C-alpha cells in the first residue's frame, strides 16, 4: 500500500516540488528489514547499465 501511495503522491501532476525536494534531500537511505537484512534504498532518475557494478562498491 505504501508503494501505491508514494507513486500517487510523487507521480501526480502538481506534486513535482515534493518529488524534487525528496530527491534533493535523500541520496541514500539505509534500512534494516524485519529479518535483520541491511538494504540501501535509492531513487534513480533513469536506468543505468552500470548499476550492478555500482552496487558492488557500496
PDB file of N, CA, C and O in Angstrom:
ATOM      1  N   UNK A   1       0.819  -1.187   0.000  1.00  0.00           N
ATOM      2  CA  UNK A   1       0.000   0.000   0.000  1.00  0.00           C
ATOM      3  C   UNK A   1       0.867   1.255   0.000  1.00  0.00           C
ATOM      4  O   UNK A   1       0.530   2.225  -0.641  1.00  0.00           O
ATOM      5  N   UNK A   2       1.985   1.240   0.725  1.00  0.00           N
ATOM      6  CA  UNK A   2       2.857   2.409   0.766  1.00  0.00           C
ATOM      7  C   UNK A   2       3.411   2.744  -0.605  1.00  0.00           C
ATOM      8  O   UNK A   2       3.571   3.904  -0.944  1.00  0.00           O
ATOM      9  N   UNK A   3       3.724   1.709  -1.402  1.00  0.00           N
ATOM     10  CA  UNK A   3       4.269   1.927  -2.733  1.00  0.00           C
ATOM     11  C   UNK A   3       3.251   2.652  -3.614  1.00  0.00           C
ATOM     12  O   UNK A   3       3.609   3.571  -4.341  1.00  0.00           O
ATOM     13  N   UNK A   4       1.997   2.255  -3.544  1.00  0.00           N
ATOM     14  CA  UNK A   4       0.968   2.909  -4.352  1.00  0.00           C
ATOM     15  C   UNK A   4       0.780   4.358  -3.933  1.00  0.00           C
ATOM     16  O   UNK A   4       0.622   5.239  -4.760  1.00  0.00           O
ATOM     17  N   UNK A   5       0.820   4.598  -2.623  1.00  0.00           N
ATOM     18  CA  UNK A   5       0.679   5.975  -2.145  1.00  0.00           C
ATOM     19  C   UNK A   5       1.854   6.827  -2.604  1.00  0.00           C
ATOM     20  O   UNK A   5       1.672   7.958  -3.058  1.00  0.00           O
ATOM     21  N   UNK A   6       3.064   6.290  -2.499  1.00  0.00           N
ATOM     22  CA  UNK A   6       4.248   7.036  -2.928  1.00  0.00           C
ATOM     23  C   UNK A   6       4.174   7.328  -4.418  1.00  0.00           C
ATOM     24  O   UNK A   6       4.493   8.439  -4.852  1.00  0.00           O
ATOM     25  N   UNK A   7       3.773   6.356  -5.210  1.00  0.00           N
ATOM     26  CA  UNK A   7       3.635   6.586  -6.659  1.00  0.00           C
ATOM     27  C   UNK A   7       2.584   7.645  -6.945  1.00  0.00           C
ATOM     28  O   UNK A   7       2.770   8.493  -7.806  1.00  0.00           O
ATOM     29  N   UNK A   8       1.470   7.580  -6.225  1.00  0.00           N
ATOM     30  CA  UNK A   8       0.417   8.580  -6.418  1.00  0.00           C
ATOM     31  C   UNK A   8       0.912   9.968  -6.030  1.00  0.00           C
ATOM     32  O   UNK A   8       0.768  10.929  -6.778  1.00  0.00           O
ATOM     33  N   UNK A   9       1.519  10.059  -4.842  1.00  0.00           N
ATOM     34  CA  UNK A   9       1.964  11.356  -4.345  1.00  0.00           C
ATOM     35  C   UNK A   9       3.061  11.939  -5.213  1.00  0.00           C
ATOM     36  O   UNK A   9       3.002  13.098  -5.628  1.00  0.00           O
ATOM     37  N   UNK A  10       4.086  11.141  -5.517  1.00  0.00           N
ATOM     38  CA  UNK A  10       5.243  11.652  -6.231  1.00  0.00           C
ATOM     39  C   UNK A  10       5.047  11.690  -7.742  1.00  0.00           C
ATOM     40  O   UNK A  10       5.771  12.385  -8.435  1.00  0.00           O
ATOM     41  N   UNK A  11       4.077  10.944  -8.245  1.00  0.00           N
ATOM     42  CA  UNK A  11       3.871  10.887  -9.688  1.00  0.00           C
ATOM     43  C   UNK A  11       2.721  11.730 -10.204  1.00  0.00           C
ATOM     44  O   UNK A  11       2.470  11.779 -11.404  1.00  0.00           O
ATOM     45  N   UNK A  12       2.020  12.406  -9.315  1.00  0.00           N
ATOM     46  CA  UNK A  12       0.870  13.210  -9.729  1.00  0.00           C
ATOM     47  C   UNK A  12       1.310  14.585 -10.198  1.00  0.00           C
ATOM     48  O   UNK A  12       2.224  15.190  -9.625  1.00  0.00           O
ATOM     49  N   UNK A  13       0.649  15.063 -11.241  1.00  0.00           N
ATOM     50  CA  UNK A  13       0.911  16.418 -11.708  1.00  0.00           C
ATOM     51  C   UNK A  13       0.573  17.400 -10.597  1.00  0.00           C
ATOM     52  O   UNK A  13      -0.421  17.240  -9.896  1.00  0.00           O
ATOM     53  N   UNK A  14       1.419  18.369 -10.426  1.00  0.00           N
ATOM     54  CA  UNK A  14       1.223  19.345  -9.368  1.00  0.00           C
ATOM     55  C   UNK A  14       2.049  19.053  -8.130  1.00  0.00           C
ATOM     56  O   UNK A  14       2.162  19.893  -7.255  1.00  0.00           O
ATOM     57  N   UNK A  15       2.616  17.851  -8.054  1.00  0.00           N
ATOM     58  CA  UNK A  15       3.439  17.476  -6.899  1.00  0.00           C
ATOM     59  C   UNK A  15       4.918  17.400  -7.256  1.00  0.00           C
ATOM     60  O   UNK A  15       5.699  16.802  -6.532  1.00  0.00           O
ATOM     61  N   UNK A  16       5.295  18.037  -8.328  1.00  0.00           N
ATOM     62  CA  UNK A  16       6.692  17.989  -8.762  1.00  0.00           C
ATOM     63  C   UNK A  16       7.636  18.572  -7.721  1.00  0.00           C
ATOM     64  O   UNK A  16       8.750  18.086  -7.542  1.00  0.00           O
ATOM     65  N   UNK A  17       7.175  19.599  -7.000  1.00  0.00           N
ATOM     66  CA  UNK A  17       8.030  20.207  -5.982  1.00  0.00           C
ATOM     67  C   UNK A  17       8.310  19.246  -4.833  1.00  0.00           C
ATOM     68  O   UNK A  17       9.409  19.221  -4.283  1.00  0.00           O
ATOM     69  N   UNK A  18       7.337  18.411  -4.477  1.00  0.00           N
ATOM     70  CA  UNK A  18       7.542  17.417  -3.426  1.00  0.00           C
ATOM     71  C   UNK A  18       8.585  16.398  -3.875  1.00  0.00           C
ATOM     72  O   UNK A  18       9.513  16.068  -3.131  1.00  0.00           O
ATOM     73  N   UNK A  19       8.440  15.905  -5.102  1.00  0.00           N
ATOM     74  CA  UNK A  19       9.399  14.938  -5.646  1.00  0.00           C
ATOM     75  C   UNK A  19      10.798  15.534  -5.701  1.00  0.00           C
ATOM     76  O   UNK A  19      11.768  14.904  -5.284  1.00  0.00           O
ATOM     77  N   UNK A  20      10.907  16.761  -6.167  1.00  0.00           N
ATOM     78  CA  UNK A  20      12.218  17.410  -6.267  1.00  0.00           C
ATOM     79  C   UNK A  20      12.865  17.574  -4.891  1.00  0.00           C
ATOM     80  O   UNK A  20      14.057  17.318  -4.722  1.00  0.00           O
ATOM     81  N   UNK A  21      12.076  17.958  -3.909  1.00  0.00           N
ATOM     82  CA  UNK A  21      12.614  18.118  -2.558  1.00  0.00           C
ATOM     83  C   UNK A  21      13.075  16.794  -1.968  1.00  0.00           C
ATOM     84  O   UNK A  21      14.120  16.735  -1.317  1.00  0.00           O
ATOM     85  N   UNK A  22      12.333  15.730  -2.201  1.00  0.00           N
ATOM     86  CA  UNK A  22      12.734  14.417  -1.692  1.00  0.00           C
ATOM     87  C   UNK A  22      14.006  13.952  -2.368  1.00  0.00           C
ATOM     88  O   UNK A  22      14.932  13.472  -1.705  1.00  0.00           O
ATOM     89  N   UNK A  23      14.080  14.094  -3.675  1.00  0.00           N
ATOM     90  CA  UNK A  23      15.274  13.668  -4.410  1.00  0.00           C
ATOM     91  C   UNK A  23      16.493  14.462  -3.958  1.00  0.00           C
ATOM     92  O   UNK A  23      17.576  13.905  -3.773  1.00  0.00           O
ATOM     93  N   UNK A  24      16.332  15.751  -3.739  1.00  0.00           N
ATOM     94  CA  UNK A  24      17.456  16.579  -3.315  1.00  0.00           C
ATOM     95  C   UNK A  24      17.870  16.307  -1.868  1.00  0.00           C
ATOM     96  O   UNK A  24      19.038  16.444  -1.515  1.00  0.00           O
ATOM     97  N   UNK A  25      16.925  15.923  -1.028  1.00  0.00           N
ATOM     98  CA  UNK A  25      17.224  15.718   0.384  1.00  0.00           C
ATOM     99  C   UNK A  25      17.749  14.324   0.698  1.00  0.00           C
ATOM    100  O   UNK A  25      18.506  14.142   1.645  1.00  0.00           O
ATOM    101  N   UNK A  26      17.342  13.334  -0.098  1.00  0.00           N
ATOM    102  CA  UNK A  26      17.668  11.942   0.216  1.00  0.00           C
ATOM    103  C   UNK A  26      18.442  11.332  -0.942  1.00  0.00           C
ATOM    104  O   UNK A  26      17.899  11.125  -2.007  1.00  0.00           O
ATOM    105  N   UNK A  27      19.722  11.061  -0.706  1.00  0.00           N
ATOM    106  CA  UNK A  27      20.515  10.388  -1.733  1.00  0.00           C
ATOM    107  C   UNK A  27      20.514   8.886  -1.489  1.00  0.00           C
ATOM    108  O   UNK A  27      20.208   8.104  -2.373  1.00  0.00           O
ATOM    109  N   UNK A  28      20.861   8.468  -0.315  1.00  0.00           N
ATOM    110  CA  UNK A  28      20.846   7.040   0.067  1.00  0.00           C
ATOM    111  C   UNK A  28      20.133   6.902   1.399  1.00  0.00           C
ATOM    112  O   UNK A  28      20.422   7.644   2.322  1.00  0.00           O
ATOM    113  N   UNK A  29      19.260   5.941   1.494  1.00  0.00           N
ATOM    114  CA  UNK A  29      18.605   5.620   2.747  1.00  0.00           C
ATOM    115  C   UNK A  29      18.985   4.195   3.096  1.00  0.00           C
ATOM    116  O   UNK A  29      18.766   3.281   2.313  1.00  0.00           O
ATOM    117  N   UNK A  30      19.593   4.014   4.241  1.00  0.00           N
ATOM    118  CA  UNK A  30      19.936   2.680   4.707  1.00  0.00           C
ATOM    119  C   UNK A  30      18.858   2.234   5.678  1.00  0.00           C
ATOM    120  O   UNK A  30      18.452   2.993   6.548  1.00  0.00           O
ATOM    121  N   UNK A  31      18.405   0.986   5.522  1.00  0.00           N
ATOM    122  CA  UNK A  31      17.342   0.456   6.373  1.00  0.00           C
ATOM    123  C   UNK A  31      17.673  -0.974   6.769  1.00  0.00           C
ATOM    124  O   UNK A  31      18.463  -1.643   6.120  1.00  0.00           O
ATOM    125  N   UNK A  32      17.044  -1.411   7.840  1.00  0.00           N
ATOM    126  CA  UNK A  32      17.164  -2.798   8.289  1.00  0.00           C
ATOM    127  C   UNK A  32      15.775  -3.411   8.224  1.00  0.00           C
ATOM    128  O   UNK A  32      14.817  -2.865   8.779  1.00  0.00           O
ATOM    129  N   UNK A  33      15.664  -4.544   7.536  1.00  0.00           N
ATOM    130  CA  UNK A  33      14.379  -5.208   7.375  1.00  0.00           C
ATOM    131  C   UNK A  33      14.013  -5.968   8.641  1.00  0.00           C
ATOM    132  O   UNK A  33      14.819  -6.100   9.564  1.00  0.00           O
ATOM    133  N   UNK A  34      12.791  -6.487   8.683  1.00  0.00           N
ATOM    134  CA  UNK A  34      12.335  -7.252   9.847  1.00  0.00           C
ATOM    135  C   UNK A  34      13.188  -8.487  10.099  1.00  0.00           C
ATOM    136  O   UNK A  34      13.293  -8.942  11.237  1.00  0.00           O
ATOM    137  N   UNK A  35      13.782  -9.034   9.039  1.00  0.00           N
ATOM    138  CA  UNK A  35      14.645 -10.212   9.217  1.00  0.00           C
ATOM    139  C   UNK A  35      16.119  -9.823   9.327  1.00  0.00           C
ATOM    140  O   UNK A  35      17.001 -10.612   9.042  1.00  0.00           O
ATOM    141  N   UNK A  36      16.390  -8.583   9.741  1.00  0.00           N
ATOM    142  CA  UNK A  36      17.731  -8.061  10.056  1.00  0.00           C
ATOM    143  C   UNK A  36      18.665  -7.922   8.854  1.00  0.00           C
ATOM    144  O   UNK A  36      19.875  -7.849   9.029  1.00  0.00           O
ATOM    145  N   UNK A  37      18.133  -7.887   7.648  1.00  0.00           N
ATOM    146  CA  UNK A  37      18.978  -7.623   6.484  1.00  0.00           C
ATOM    147  C   UNK A  37      19.127  -6.119   6.316  1.00  0.00           C
ATOM    148  O   UNK A  37      18.184  -5.371   6.515  1.00  0.00           O
ATOM    149  N   UNK A  38      20.330  -5.688   5.958  1.00  0.00           N
ATOM    150  CA  UNK A  38      20.585  -4.271   5.698  1.00  0.00           C
ATOM    151  C   UNK A  38      20.388  -4.013   4.213  1.00  0.00           C
ATOM    152  O   UNK A  38      20.911  -4.741   3.374  1.00  0.00           O
ATOM    153  N   UNK A  39      19.627  -2.987   3.882  1.00  0.00           N
ATOM    154  CA  UNK A  39      19.354  -2.634   2.490  1.00  0.00           C
ATOM    155  C   UNK A  39      19.585  -1.146   2.284  1.00  0.00           C
ATOM    156  O   UNK A  39      19.487  -0.356   3.220  1.00  0.00           O
ATOM    157  N   UNK A  40      19.902  -0.775   1.063  1.00  0.00           N
ATOM    158  CA  UNK A  40      20.043   0.626   0.686  1.00  0.00           C
ATOM    159  C   UNK A  40      18.925   0.938  -0.301  1.00  0.00           C
ATOM    160  O   UNK A  40      18.748   0.241  -1.294  1.00  0.00           O
ATOM    161  N   UNK A  41      18.195   1.991  -0.020  1.00  0.00           N
ATOM    162  CA  UNK A  41      17.102   2.419  -0.889  1.00  0.00           C
ATOM    163  C   UNK A  41      17.569   3.676  -1.598  1.00  0.00           C
ATOM    164  O   UNK A  41      17.996   4.634  -0.970  1.00  0.00           O
ATOM    165  N   UNK A  42      17.502   3.667  -2.925  1.00  0.00           N
ATOM    166  CA  UNK A  42      17.937   4.813  -3.703  1.00  0.00           C
ATOM    167  C   UNK A  42      16.843   5.227  -4.666  1.00  0.00           C
ATOM    168  O   UNK A  42      16.027   4.415  -5.083  1.00  0.00           O
ATOM    169  N   UNK A  43      16.876   6.481  -5.023  1.00  0.00           N
ATOM    170  CA  UNK A  43      15.988   6.994  -6.053  1.00  0.00           C
ATOM    171  C   UNK A  43      16.849   7.281  -7.269  1.00  0.00           C
ATOM    172  O   UNK A  43      17.818   8.020  -7.198  1.00  0.00           O
ATOM    173  N   UNK A  44      16.510   6.669  -8.392  1.00  0.00           N
ATOM    174  CA  UNK A  44      17.250   6.855  -9.633  1.00  0.00           C
ATOM    175  C   UNK A  44      16.370   7.629 -10.624  1.00  0.00           C
ATOM    176  O   UNK A  44      15.172   7.374 -10.719  1.00  0.00           O
ATOM    177  N   UNK A  45      16.967   8.538 -11.344  1.00  0.00           N
ATOM    178  CA  UNK A  45      16.205   9.280 -12.352  1.00  0.00           C
ATOM    179  C   UNK A  45      16.000   8.454 -13.614  1.00  0.00           C
ATOM    180  O   UNK A  45      15.027   8.629 -14.319  1.00  0.00           O
ATOM    181  N   UNK A  46      16.924   7.564 -13.909  1.00  0.00           N
ATOM    182  CA  UNK A  46      16.795   6.709 -15.085  1.00  0.00           C
ATOM    183  C   UNK A  46      17.626   5.465 -14.876  1.00  0.00           C
ATOM    184  O   UNK A  46      18.463   5.396 -13.976  1.00  0.00           O
ATOM    185  N   UNK A  47      17.396   4.479 -15.715  1.00  0.00           N
ATOM    186  CA  UNK A  47      18.164   3.247 -15.638  1.00  0.00           C
ATOM    187  C   UNK A  47      19.628   3.490 -15.967  1.00  0.00           C
ATOM    188  O   UNK A  47      19.972   4.414 -16.691  1.00  0.00           O
ATOM    189  N   UNK A  48      20.485   2.668 -15.403  1.00  0.00           N
ATOM    190  CA  UNK A  48      21.908   2.818 -15.629  1.00  0.00           C
ATOM    191  C   UNK A  48      22.487   1.441 -15.888  1.00  0.00           C
ATOM    192  O   UNK A  48      22.372   0.548 -15.050  1.00  0.00           O
ATOM    193  N   UNK A  49      23.116   1.266 -17.020  1.00  0.00           N
ATOM    194  CA  UNK A  49      23.647  -0.036 -17.394  1.00  0.00           C
ATOM    195  C   UNK A  49      24.735  -0.512 -16.437  1.00  0.00           C
ATOM    196  O   UNK A  49      24.960  -1.697 -16.252  1.00  0.00           O
ATOM    197  N   UNK A  50      25.417   0.412 -15.775  1.00  0.00           N
ATOM    198  CA  UNK A  50      26.480   0.055 -14.841  1.00  0.00           C
ATOM    199  C   UNK A  50      25.998  -0.059 -13.397  1.00  0.00           C
ATOM    200  O   UNK A  50      26.809  -0.146 -12.479  1.00  0.00           O
ATOM    201  N   UNK A  51      24.687  -0.089 -13.190  1.00  0.00           N
ATOM    202  CA  UNK A  51      24.159  -0.112 -11.832  1.00  0.00           C
ATOM    203  C   UNK A  51      24.627  -1.343 -11.057  1.00  0.00           C
ATOM    204  O   UNK A  51      24.955  -1.247  -9.880  1.00  0.00           O
ATOM    205  N   UNK A  52      24.649  -2.508 -11.690  1.00  0.00           N
ATOM    206  CA  UNK A  52      25.085  -3.714 -10.990  1.00  0.00           C
ATOM    207  C   UNK A  52      26.536  -3.592 -10.537  1.00  0.00           C
ATOM    208  O   UNK A  52      26.883  -3.990  -9.430  1.00  0.00           O
ATOM    209  N   UNK A  53      27.391  -3.009 -11.362  1.00  0.00           N
ATOM    210  CA  UNK A  53      28.776  -2.781 -10.964  1.00  0.00           C
ATOM    211  C   UNK A  53      28.833  -1.807  -9.791  1.00  0.00           C
ATOM    212  O   UNK A  53      29.597  -1.986  -8.858  1.00  0.00           O
ATOM    213  N   UNK A  54      27.993  -0.792  -9.836  1.00  0.00           N
ATOM    214  CA  UNK A  54      27.956   0.206  -8.774  1.00  0.00           C
ATOM    215  C   UNK A  54      27.597  -0.417  -7.434  1.00  0.00           C
ATOM    216  O   UNK A  54      28.185  -0.086  -6.407  1.00  0.00           O
ATOM    217  N   UNK A  55      26.633  -1.344  -7.442  1.00  0.00           N
ATOM    218  CA  UNK A  55      26.194  -1.943  -6.187  1.00  0.00           C
ATOM    219  C   UNK A  55      27.299  -2.754  -5.524  1.00  0.00           C
ATOM    220  O   UNK A  55      27.278  -2.951  -4.319  1.00  0.00           O
ATOM    221  N   UNK A  56      28.270  -3.211  -6.267  1.00  0.00           N
ATOM    222  CA  UNK A  56      29.362  -3.971  -5.684  1.00  0.00           C
ATOM    223  C   UNK A  56      30.260  -3.103  -4.812  1.00  0.00           C
ATOM    224  O   UNK A  56      30.965  -3.596  -3.937  1.00  0.00           O
ATOM    225  N   UNK A  57      30.248  -1.791  -5.049  1.00  0.00           N
ATOM    226  CA  UNK A  57      31.138  -0.890  -4.333  1.00  0.00           C
ATOM    227  C   UNK A  57      30.478  -0.162  -3.182  1.00  0.00           C
ATOM    228  O   UNK A  57      31.098   0.653  -2.534  1.00  0.00           O
ATOM    229  N   UNK A  58      29.232  -0.412  -2.923  1.00  0.00           N
ATOM    230  CA  UNK A  58      28.509   0.262  -1.834  1.00  0.00           C
ATOM    231  C   UNK A  58      28.869  -0.386  -0.515  1.00  0.00           C
ATOM    232  O   UNK A  58      28.974  -1.517  -0.337  1.00  0.00           O
TER     233      UNK A  58
END
